[in-house]
């Protein structure tokens, strides 16, 4: 039986597997079944089959492969050797090896559909602060409101000195197993933030420098308390309607909840749409109807790039028996991910709102899911690029009105800036 045939059988068998496999799952596009030229080697162990398949999948389908090629080639060579070792034959060793391989793509939009009690947390959905390396310092640029980091007192502007008593650069290097002789700024920042999120079940203790003071903080669990509703809403000053989407862009009930919130705020003179709590992906069947309440007619809001085989221009149509008028401000930050990012560039491309906040999660491209032949796992990664209607890569696009978006327990300057404009 060819690998293609075996993958097809597995796809049919596990097609309903994705609904509740992990706590941190993102909604993805439908499962696809890739074609391979080689046959499965019956003499190989399941982990060896998965390593070989993963190496081929990434090489043939990952849209950003060329920028990772040299590191991935070394990763595959080393991983094939490790897959033959006894430690990789256990379930824990098998999963850990695949997770470590995916680390070498330094891409937060790449993951497996499962995890163990000691797996790395996903970024951004499993993270609560964001670091960037500047002038030799690992500086905190964002802290998720209500998170473990915020409750521990971590602040924007703090310098991270160490993580779990390991110097910060050494901690980051630990996630970059191969190709470390020449490391890009993007890869270093990925490693810093992957280590900041940490591993399930492991403590997260950091030493920080704040001015002349050095502090030790125990960060606890990263996730803020999840709101009971998919959408929260209220009136703000100036008769401004405020609607916040609560990590629910993959939940079809969100459209009805958004419509209900819009109806309650119908008399608003202007609007603030808060996308700062949308780290968990989502899909167009939720995002497009929401944007459709703010426009007239049919307009383009996003473009699909290389390797996309369908219509490259994505459009949104007006919807509902009335259209939300007045100014619209959209709030984004480091926990605005994937479809949340699509909505942000959509409102901007539609010329229907000002976007306030900071650089978003930078979850690049559009995701597809591929089953692995040696296990019940599937790997998910971007197979085509996504862009603003003006051609800027979605993950490189930045809000025109930049302000600190995720300030932990501090003042919400992004909300205030948006409110000042909307009610002007």
Tab-separated table of C-alpha atoms in Angstrom:
chain	number	residue	atom	x	y	z
A	1	UNK	CA	0.000	0.000	0.000
A	2	UNK	CA	1.396	3.401	-0.917
A	3	UNK	CA	1.830	6.172	1.617
A	4	UNK	CA	-0.843	8.142	-0.219
A	5	UNK	CA	-3.338	5.318	0.187
A	6	UNK	CA	-2.530	4.819	3.815
A	7	UNK	CA	-2.877	8.531	4.501
A	8	UNK	CA	-6.258	8.556	2.783
A	9	UNK	CA	-7.483	5.749	5.030
A	10	UNK	CA	-6.230	7.543	8.096
A	11	UNK	CA	-7.880	10.770	6.998
A	12	UNK	CA	-11.235	9.015	6.786
A	13	UNK	CA	-10.731	7.311	10.132
A	14	UNK	CA	-9.757	10.421	12.065
A	15	UNK	CA	-11.772	13.052	10.231
A	16	UNK	CA	-13.807	13.757	13.376
A	17	UNK	CA	-10.767	13.616	15.661
A	18	UNK	CA	-10.138	17.356	15.632
A	19	UNK	CA	-13.115	18.613	17.597
A	20	UNK	CA	-11.626	18.192	21.071
A	21	UNK	CA	-8.103	16.817	20.885
A	22	UNK	CA	-6.343	19.627	22.729
A	23	UNK	CA	-7.153	22.488	25.042
A	24	UNK	CA	-5.262	24.841	22.786
A	25	UNK	CA	-6.634	23.819	19.417
A	26	UNK	CA	-7.219	26.376	16.739
A	27	UNK	CA	-9.970	25.871	14.138
A	28	UNK	CA	-8.332	24.883	10.859
A	29	UNK	CA	-9.226	24.351	7.269
A	30	UNK	CA	-10.545	20.894	6.305
A	31	UNK	CA	-8.145	17.994	6.401
A	32	UNK	CA	-6.197	17.463	3.207
A	33	UNK	CA	-4.503	14.298	2.025
A	34	UNK	CA	-1.119	14.946	0.417
A	35	UNK	CA	0.442	12.763	-2.207
A	36	UNK	CA	3.898	11.244	-1.805
A	37	UNK	CA	6.132	9.595	-4.328
A	38	UNK	CA	7.722	7.080	-1.959
A	39	UNK	CA	6.217	3.954	-0.423
A	40	UNK	CA	6.072	3.293	3.314
A	41	UNK	CA	8.998	1.195	4.471
A	42	UNK	CA	7.421	-1.665	6.434
A	43	UNK	CA	10.713	-2.192	8.253
A	44	UNK	CA	10.487	1.272	9.801
A	45	UNK	CA	9.037	1.953	13.225
A	46	UNK	CA	6.038	4.328	13.514
A	47	UNK	CA	8.237	7.210	14.645
A	48	UNK	CA	10.597	6.677	11.700
A	49	UNK	CA	7.616	6.720	9.319
A	50	UNK	CA	6.364	9.968	10.862
A	51	UNK	CA	9.775	11.641	10.701
A	52	UNK	CA	10.197	10.730	7.037
A	53	UNK	CA	6.681	11.889	6.187
A	54	UNK	CA	7.077	15.158	8.092
A	55	UNK	CA	10.343	15.921	6.311
A	56	UNK	CA	8.690	15.385	2.922
A	57	UNK	CA	5.520	17.273	3.820
A	58	UNK	CA	7.367	20.395	4.890
A	59	UNK	CA	9.658	20.295	1.876
A	60	UNK	CA	6.796	19.917	-0.605
A	61	UNK	CA	3.953	21.922	0.972
A	62	UNK	CA	5.224	24.504	3.493
A	63	UNK	CA	4.913	27.884	1.762
A	64	UNK	CA	7.863	29.468	3.617
A	65	UNK	CA	10.180	26.509	3.146
A	66	UNK	CA	12.896	28.310	1.170
A	67	UNK	CA	13.692	30.596	4.112
A	68	UNK	CA	14.079	27.534	6.387
A	69	UNK	CA	15.626	25.091	3.936
A	70	UNK	CA	19.142	24.709	5.365
A	71	UNK	CA	17.951	24.352	8.954
A	72	UNK	CA	15.215	21.896	7.941
A	73	UNK	CA	17.631	19.707	6.008
A	74	UNK	CA	19.867	19.449	9.068
A	75	UNK	CA	16.823	18.880	11.273
A	76	UNK	CA	15.705	15.949	9.139
A	77	UNK	CA	19.161	14.397	8.977
A	78	UNK	CA	19.565	14.543	12.768
A	79	UNK	CA	15.988	13.526	13.488
A	80	UNK	CA	16.222	10.403	11.339
A	81	UNK	CA	19.171	9.315	13.493
A	82	UNK	CA	17.268	10.089	16.689
A	83	UNK	CA	14.184	8.211	15.435
A	84	UNK	CA	16.233	5.007	15.368
A	85	UNK	CA	17.113	5.335	19.061
A	86	UNK	CA	15.268	3.469	21.794
A	87	UNK	CA	14.102	6.654	23.538
A	88	UNK	CA	12.098	7.686	20.466
A	89	UNK	CA	10.094	4.452	20.350
A	90	UNK	CA	7.897	5.324	23.340
A	91	UNK	CA	4.760	7.416	22.891
A	92	UNK	CA	6.335	10.270	24.831
A	93	UNK	CA	9.590	10.097	22.900
A	94	UNK	CA	7.772	9.882	19.571
A	95	UNK	CA	5.703	13.017	20.254
A	96	UNK	CA	8.626	14.949	21.724
A	97	UNK	CA	10.783	14.287	18.659
A	98	UNK	CA	8.075	15.608	16.320
A	99	UNK	CA	7.552	18.688	18.503
A	100	UNK	CA	11.269	19.413	18.513
A	101	UNK	CA	11.388	19.089	14.741
A	102	UNK	CA	8.602	21.639	14.315
A	103	UNK	CA	10.452	24.050	16.605
A	104	UNK	CA	13.112	24.299	13.917
A	105	UNK	CA	10.666	26.035	11.557
A	106	UNK	CA	10.340	28.918	14.073
A	107	UNK	CA	6.754	29.490	13.011
A	108	UNK	CA	3.899	29.907	15.517
A	109	UNK	CA	1.403	28.839	12.849
A	110	UNK	CA	2.914	25.327	12.791
A	111	UNK	CA	1.762	22.684	15.271
A	112	UNK	CA	0.550	19.167	15.890
A	113	UNK	CA	-3.087	18.422	16.680
A	114	UNK	CA	-2.265	16.899	20.067
A	115	UNK	CA	-0.090	17.452	23.116
A	116	UNK	CA	1.174	15.736	26.246
A	117	UNK	CA	1.340	16.960	29.820
A	118	UNK	CA	4.852	18.289	29.142
A	119	UNK	CA	4.426	19.642	25.597
A	120	UNK	CA	5.403	23.203	24.708
A	121	UNK	CA	2.561	25.701	24.940
A	122	UNK	CA	1.357	27.270	21.729
A	123	UNK	CA	2.095	30.915	21.031
A	124	UNK	CA	0.114	33.136	21.233
A	125	UNK	CA	-2.846	31.185	22.686
A	126	UNK	CA	-0.717	29.684	25.466
A	127	UNK	CA	1.482	32.719	26.118
A	128	UNK	CA	0.964	35.829	28.208
A	129	UNK	CA	3.877	38.150	27.519
A	130	UNK	CA	5.883	39.091	24.449
A	131	UNK	CA	9.618	39.786	24.259
A	132	UNK	CA	11.781	41.404	21.616
A	133	UNK	CA	15.571	41.482	21.622
A	134	UNK	CA	16.846	45.042	21.260
A	135	UNK	CA	20.378	46.349	21.731
A	136	UNK	CA	21.406	43.256	23.661
A	137	UNK	CA	18.363	43.276	25.938
A	138	UNK	CA	15.268	41.049	25.989
A	139	UNK	CA	12.541	43.635	26.538
A	140	UNK	CA	8.909	42.994	27.402
A	141	UNK	CA	6.739	44.640	24.739
A	142	UNK	CA	3.321	43.269	25.699
A	143	UNK	CA	1.610	41.652	28.691
A	144	UNK	CA	-1.760	39.955	28.268
A	145	UNK	CA	-4.400	41.500	30.516
A	146	UNK	CA	-5.695	39.172	33.231
A	147	UNK	CA	-2.951	36.597	32.612
A	148	UNK	CA	-0.495	34.956	34.983
A	149	UNK	CA	2.206	37.402	33.933
A	150	UNK	CA	-0.081	40.382	34.573
A	151	UNK	CA	-1.129	39.057	37.992
A	152	UNK	CA	2.542	38.524	38.915
A	153	UNK	CA	3.250	42.179	38.139
A	154	UNK	CA	5.271	41.856	34.929
A	155	UNK	CA	5.272	45.186	33.090
A	156	UNK	CA	5.855	46.447	29.574
A	157	UNK	CA	9.416	47.754	29.490
A	158	UNK	CA	10.861	45.183	31.899
A	159	UNK	CA	14.062	43.461	30.810
A	160	UNK	CA	14.021	39.662	31.123
A	161	UNK	CA	17.367	38.533	32.565
A	162	UNK	CA	16.683	34.838	33.068
A	163	UNK	CA	13.944	32.199	32.754
A	164	UNK	CA	13.854	29.485	35.417
A	165	UNK	CA	17.366	30.617	36.434
A	166	UNK	CA	18.726	30.120	32.885
A	167	UNK	CA	20.155	33.276	31.241
A	168	UNK	CA	17.677	34.480	28.665
A	169	UNK	CA	19.848	33.940	25.576
A	170	UNK	CA	20.813	30.450	26.718
A	171	UNK	CA	17.123	29.668	27.245
A	172	UNK	CA	16.319	30.825	23.719
A	173	UNK	CA	19.212	28.889	22.219
A	174	UNK	CA	17.826	25.733	23.808
A	175	UNK	CA	14.839	25.887	21.436
A	176	UNK	CA	17.109	26.288	18.385
A	177	UNK	CA	18.755	22.889	18.155
A	178	UNK	CA	20.220	23.212	14.666
A	179	UNK	CA	21.576	25.915	12.384
A	180	UNK	CA	22.664	28.194	15.204
A	181	UNK	CA	25.737	29.640	13.525
A	182	UNK	CA	23.680	32.368	11.857
A	183	UNK	CA	20.396	33.212	13.551
A	184	UNK	CA	18.007	35.834	12.198
A	185	UNK	CA	16.266	38.347	14.434
A	186	UNK	CA	12.936	36.679	13.596
A	187	UNK	CA	14.169	33.276	14.720
A	188	UNK	CA	15.683	34.658	17.919
A	189	UNK	CA	12.460	36.458	18.801
A	190	UNK	CA	10.506	33.273	18.078
A	191	UNK	CA	12.742	31.311	20.462
A	192	UNK	CA	12.494	33.939	23.191
A	193	UNK	CA	8.715	33.897	23.076
A	194	UNK	CA	8.467	30.127	22.803
A	195	UNK	CA	10.503	29.878	25.999
A	196	UNK	CA	8.435	32.629	27.615
A	197	UNK	CA	5.306	30.506	27.070
A	198	UNK	CA	7.189	27.510	28.429
A	199	UNK	CA	6.091	23.904	28.797
A	200	UNK	CA	2.945	22.439	30.267
A	201	UNK	CA	3.378	21.414	33.867
A	202	UNK	CA	6.637	23.338	34.277
A	203	UNK	CA	7.112	26.451	36.445
A	204	UNK	CA	7.679	29.842	34.847
A	205	UNK	CA	9.959	31.937	37.014
A	206	UNK	CA	11.693	34.996	35.608
A	207	UNK	CA	14.233	37.507	36.823
A	208	UNK	CA	13.626	40.992	35.467
A	209	UNK	CA	15.438	44.294	35.572
A	210	UNK	CA	13.209	47.318	36.120
A	211	UNK	CA	15.233	50.488	36.287
A	212	UNK	CA	17.817	49.929	39.014
A	213	UNK	CA	15.819	47.109	40.590
A	214	UNK	CA	16.031	43.359	39.965
A	215	UNK	CA	12.873	41.343	40.658
A	216	UNK	CA	12.055	37.661	40.721
A	217	UNK	CA	8.530	36.813	39.579
A	218	UNK	CA	6.601	33.528	39.566
A	219	UNK	CA	4.250	33.861	36.609
A	220	UNK	CA	1.854	30.971	37.150
A	221	UNK	CA	-0.455	29.769	34.382
A	222	UNK	CA	-0.583	32.027	31.324
A	223	UNK	CA	-4.275	31.897	30.443
A	224	UNK	CA	-6.626	34.634	31.634
A	225	UNK	CA	-10.074	33.628	32.871
A	226	UNK	CA	-12.220	32.794	29.883
A	227	UNK	CA	-15.377	34.928	29.603
A	228	UNK	CA	-18.680	33.069	29.713
A	229	UNK	CA	-19.861	34.667	26.452
A	230	UNK	CA	-18.288	34.531	23.006
A	231	UNK	CA	-18.878	38.280	22.714
A	232	UNK	CA	-18.960	41.021	25.352
A	233	UNK	CA	-20.404	44.458	24.707
A	234	UNK	CA	-21.331	47.745	26.336
A	235	UNK	CA	-21.820	51.444	25.745
A	236	UNK	CA	-18.784	53.661	26.357
A	237	UNK	CA	-18.675	57.429	26.661
A	238	UNK	CA	-19.726	59.475	23.670
A	239	UNK	CA	-22.476	56.959	22.882
A	240	UNK	CA	-19.831	54.569	21.554
A	241	UNK	CA	-20.725	50.928	21.053
A	242	UNK	CA	-17.948	48.604	22.276
A	243	UNK	CA	-17.874	44.938	21.164
A	244	UNK	CA	-15.120	42.510	22.142
A	245	UNK	CA	-14.754	39.080	20.533
A	246	UNK	CA	-13.593	36.595	23.161
A	247	UNK	CA	-11.339	34.088	21.396
A	248	UNK	CA	-14.327	32.767	19.476
A	249	UNK	CA	-13.700	33.372	15.764
A	250	UNK	CA	-13.929	29.616	15.211
A	251	UNK	CA	-17.318	29.331	16.934
A	252	UNK	CA	-20.293	29.675	14.596
A	253	UNK	CA	-22.432	30.930	17.494
A	254	UNK	CA	-20.263	34.054	17.526
A	255	UNK	CA	-22.078	35.512	14.509
A	256	UNK	CA	-25.434	35.366	16.298
A	257	UNK	CA	-23.874	36.736	19.492
A	258	UNK	CA	-22.295	39.592	17.549
A	259	UNK	CA	-25.611	40.397	15.854
A	260	UNK	CA	-27.324	40.444	19.253
A	261	UNK	CA	-24.698	42.800	20.651
A	262	UNK	CA	-25.014	45.035	17.617
A	263	UNK	CA	-28.778	45.169	18.067
A	264	UNK	CA	-28.464	46.133	21.735
A	265	UNK	CA	-26.093	48.949	20.776
A	266	UNK	CA	-28.038	49.975	17.695
A	267	UNK	CA	-28.313	53.622	18.739
A	268	UNK	CA	-24.522	54.010	19.005
A	269	UNK	CA	-22.924	56.911	17.134
A	270	UNK	CA	-19.643	55.067	16.627
A	271	UNK	CA	-18.037	51.683	17.218
A	272	UNK	CA	-14.996	49.993	18.759
A	273	UNK	CA	-14.385	46.370	17.724
A	274	UNK	CA	-11.861	44.796	20.100
A	275	UNK	CA	-9.871	41.923	18.551
A	276	UNK	CA	-7.169	41.758	21.226
A	277	UNK	CA	-8.447	38.441	22.576
A	278	UNK	CA	-8.537	36.397	19.362
A	279	UNK	CA	-5.365	34.256	19.564
A	280	UNK	CA	-7.088	30.975	18.683
A	281	UNK	CA	-7.396	31.235	14.935
A	282	UNK	CA	-10.896	31.131	13.474
A	283	UNK	CA	-12.438	30.903	10.028
A	284	UNK	CA	-13.949	33.094	7.346
A	285	UNK	CA	-17.491	31.845	7.935
A	286	UNK	CA	-17.431	33.761	11.226
A	287	UNK	CA	-15.282	36.771	10.344
A	288	UNK	CA	-16.914	37.716	7.036
A	289	UNK	CA	-20.491	38.010	8.344
A	290	UNK	CA	-19.237	40.267	11.133
A	291	UNK	CA	-17.448	42.604	8.731
A	292	UNK	CA	-20.491	42.493	6.474
A	293	UNK	CA	-22.505	44.447	9.052
A	294	UNK	CA	-20.336	47.528	8.435
A	295	UNK	CA	-20.270	47.842	4.636
A	296	UNK	CA	-22.526	48.289	1.629
A	297	UNK	CA	-22.293	45.913	-1.336
A	298	UNK	CA	-19.510	43.390	-2.008
A	299	UNK	CA	-15.875	44.374	-1.446
A	300	UNK	CA	-12.480	42.657	-1.299
A	301	UNK	CA	-10.691	42.466	2.040
A	302	UNK	CA	-7.838	39.931	1.694
A	303	UNK	CA	-5.665	38.306	-0.966
A	304	UNK	CA	-4.228	34.783	-1.032
A	305	UNK	CA	-0.714	34.462	-2.386
A	306	UNK	CA	1.657	31.763	-3.657
A	307	UNK	CA	0.429	28.158	-3.801
A	308	UNK	CA	-3.231	29.083	-3.259
A	309	UNK	CA	-5.218	27.265	-5.946
A	310	UNK	CA	-8.546	29.068	-5.648
A	311	UNK	CA	-9.772	32.601	-6.321
A	312	UNK	CA	-6.960	34.809	-4.948
A	313	UNK	CA	-9.214	37.683	-3.852
A	314	UNK	CA	-11.380	37.130	-0.788
A	315	UNK	CA	-14.528	39.284	-0.633
A	316	UNK	CA	-17.092	40.185	1.975
A	317	UNK	CA	-20.763	41.032	1.311
A	318	UNK	CA	-23.042	43.355	3.239
A	319	UNK	CA	-25.447	41.552	5.556
A	320	UNK	CA	-28.374	42.282	7.830
A	321	UNK	CA	-31.411	44.539	7.655
A	322	UNK	CA	-29.408	47.561	8.771
A	323	UNK	CA	-25.803	48.700	8.498
A	324	UNK	CA	-23.686	49.968	11.401
A	325	UNK	CA	-22.877	53.596	10.630
A	326	UNK	CA	-20.468	56.028	12.188
A	327	UNK	CA	-16.768	55.762	12.861
A	328	UNK	CA	-15.255	52.340	13.505
A	329	UNK	CA	-12.046	51.725	15.461
A	330	UNK	CA	-10.521	48.247	15.596
A	331	UNK	CA	-8.203	47.256	18.459
A	332	UNK	CA	-5.407	44.729	17.851
A	333	UNK	CA	-2.354	43.423	19.682
A	334	UNK	CA	-0.074	40.454	20.193
A	335	UNK	CA	-3.063	38.213	20.977
A	336	UNK	CA	-4.796	39.084	17.723
A	337	UNK	CA	-4.035	35.976	15.682
A	338	UNK	CA	-4.804	34.381	12.333
A	339	UNK	CA	-8.428	35.217	11.448
A	340	UNK	CA	-8.309	38.114	13.904
A	341	UNK	CA	-5.437	39.453	11.831
A	342	UNK	CA	-7.495	38.847	8.716
A	343	UNK	CA	-10.297	40.962	10.152
A	344	UNK	CA	-7.889	43.749	11.066
A	345	UNK	CA	-6.428	44.027	7.578
A	346	UNK	CA	-9.953	43.528	6.277
A	347	UNK	CA	-11.416	46.550	8.053
A	348	UNK	CA	-8.399	48.545	6.888
A	349	UNK	CA	-8.604	47.286	3.291
A	350	UNK	CA	-12.342	47.935	3.210
A	351	UNK	CA	-11.591	51.491	4.362
A	352	UNK	CA	-14.181	50.985	7.048
A	353	UNK	CA	-12.164	51.516	10.192
A	354	UNK	CA	-9.015	52.792	11.819
A	355	UNK	CA	-6.882	50.089	13.385
A	356	UNK	CA	-5.282	50.979	16.732
A	357	UNK	CA	-2.732	48.910	18.626
A	358	UNK	CA	0.551	47.117	18.080
A	359	UNK	CA	2.106	44.441	15.908
A	360	UNK	CA	-0.235	41.446	15.897
A	361	UNK	CA	0.541	37.743	16.485
A	362	UNK	CA	2.072	37.387	12.985
A	363	UNK	CA	0.515	33.972	12.353
A	364	UNK	CA	1.584	33.739	8.749
A	365	UNK	CA	-0.342	32.226	5.874
A	366	UNK	CA	-3.317	29.901	5.527
A	367	UNK	CA	-3.310	26.551	7.312
A	368	UNK	CA	-3.882	23.018	6.055
A	369	UNK	CA	-3.721	19.800	8.045
A	370	UNK	CA	-1.928	16.579	7.054
A	371	UNK	CA	-2.133	13.146	8.760
A	372	UNK	CA	1.099	11.357	9.599
A	373	UNK	CA	1.356	7.647	8.648
A	374	UNK	CA	2.926	6.208	11.800
A	375	UNK	CA	0.493	7.623	14.352
A	376	UNK	CA	-2.903	9.227	14.829
A	377	UNK	CA	-1.273	12.686	14.799
A	378	UNK	CA	-1.692	15.363	12.178
A	379	UNK	CA	0.604	18.279	11.454
A	380	UNK	CA	-0.735	21.720	10.571
A	381	UNK	CA	1.164	24.460	8.784
A	382	UNK	CA	0.692	27.272	6.245
A	383	UNK	CA	0.623	26.160	2.622
A	384	UNK	CA	-0.142	29.552	1.047
A	385	UNK	CA	0.466	33.191	1.909
A	386	UNK	CA	-2.162	35.806	2.851
A	387	UNK	CA	-1.967	39.517	2.133
A	388	UNK	CA	-3.632	42.872	2.645
A	389	UNK	CA	-5.527	44.030	-0.447
A	390	UNK	CA	-2.626	46.409	-1.142
A	391	UNK	CA	-0.171	43.502	-1.264
A	392	UNK	CA	1.512	43.632	2.153
A	393	UNK	CA	1.925	40.200	3.753
A	394	UNK	CA	-0.657	39.895	6.499
A	395	UNK	CA	1.965	38.901	9.074
A	396	UNK	CA	4.099	41.937	8.210
A	397	UNK	CA	1.267	44.484	8.247
A	398	UNK	CA	1.193	46.909	11.176
A	399	UNK	CA	-1.575	49.220	12.410
A	400	UNK	CA	-1.272	52.764	11.138
A	401	UNK	CA	-2.188	54.075	14.592
A	402	UNK	CA	0.373	52.373	16.806
A	403	UNK	CA	-0.044	52.447	20.569
A	404	UNK	CA	0.667	49.945	23.356
A	405	UNK	CA	-2.140	47.420	22.978
A	406	UNK	CA	-1.448	44.872	25.736
A	407	UNK	CA	-0.397	46.644	28.920
A	408	UNK	CA	-1.086	44.028	31.579
A	409	UNK	CA	-2.492	45.698	34.663
A	410	UNK	CA	-1.610	49.152	33.362
A	411	UNK	CA	-3.795	51.762	31.655
A	412	UNK	CA	-5.516	50.725	28.424
A	413	UNK	CA	-4.007	53.404	26.207
A	414	UNK	CA	-5.138	51.701	22.973
A	415	UNK	CA	-8.778	51.727	24.034
A	416	UNK	CA	-8.480	55.343	25.141
A	417	UNK	CA	-6.902	56.438	21.844
A	418	UNK	CA	-9.615	54.687	19.841
A	419	UNK	CA	-12.378	56.139	22.020
A	420	UNK	CA	-10.980	59.660	21.727
A	421	UNK	CA	-11.162	59.384	17.930
A	422	UNK	CA	-14.533	57.663	17.641
A	423	UNK	CA	-16.418	60.136	19.795
A	424	UNK	CA	-14.685	63.208	18.334
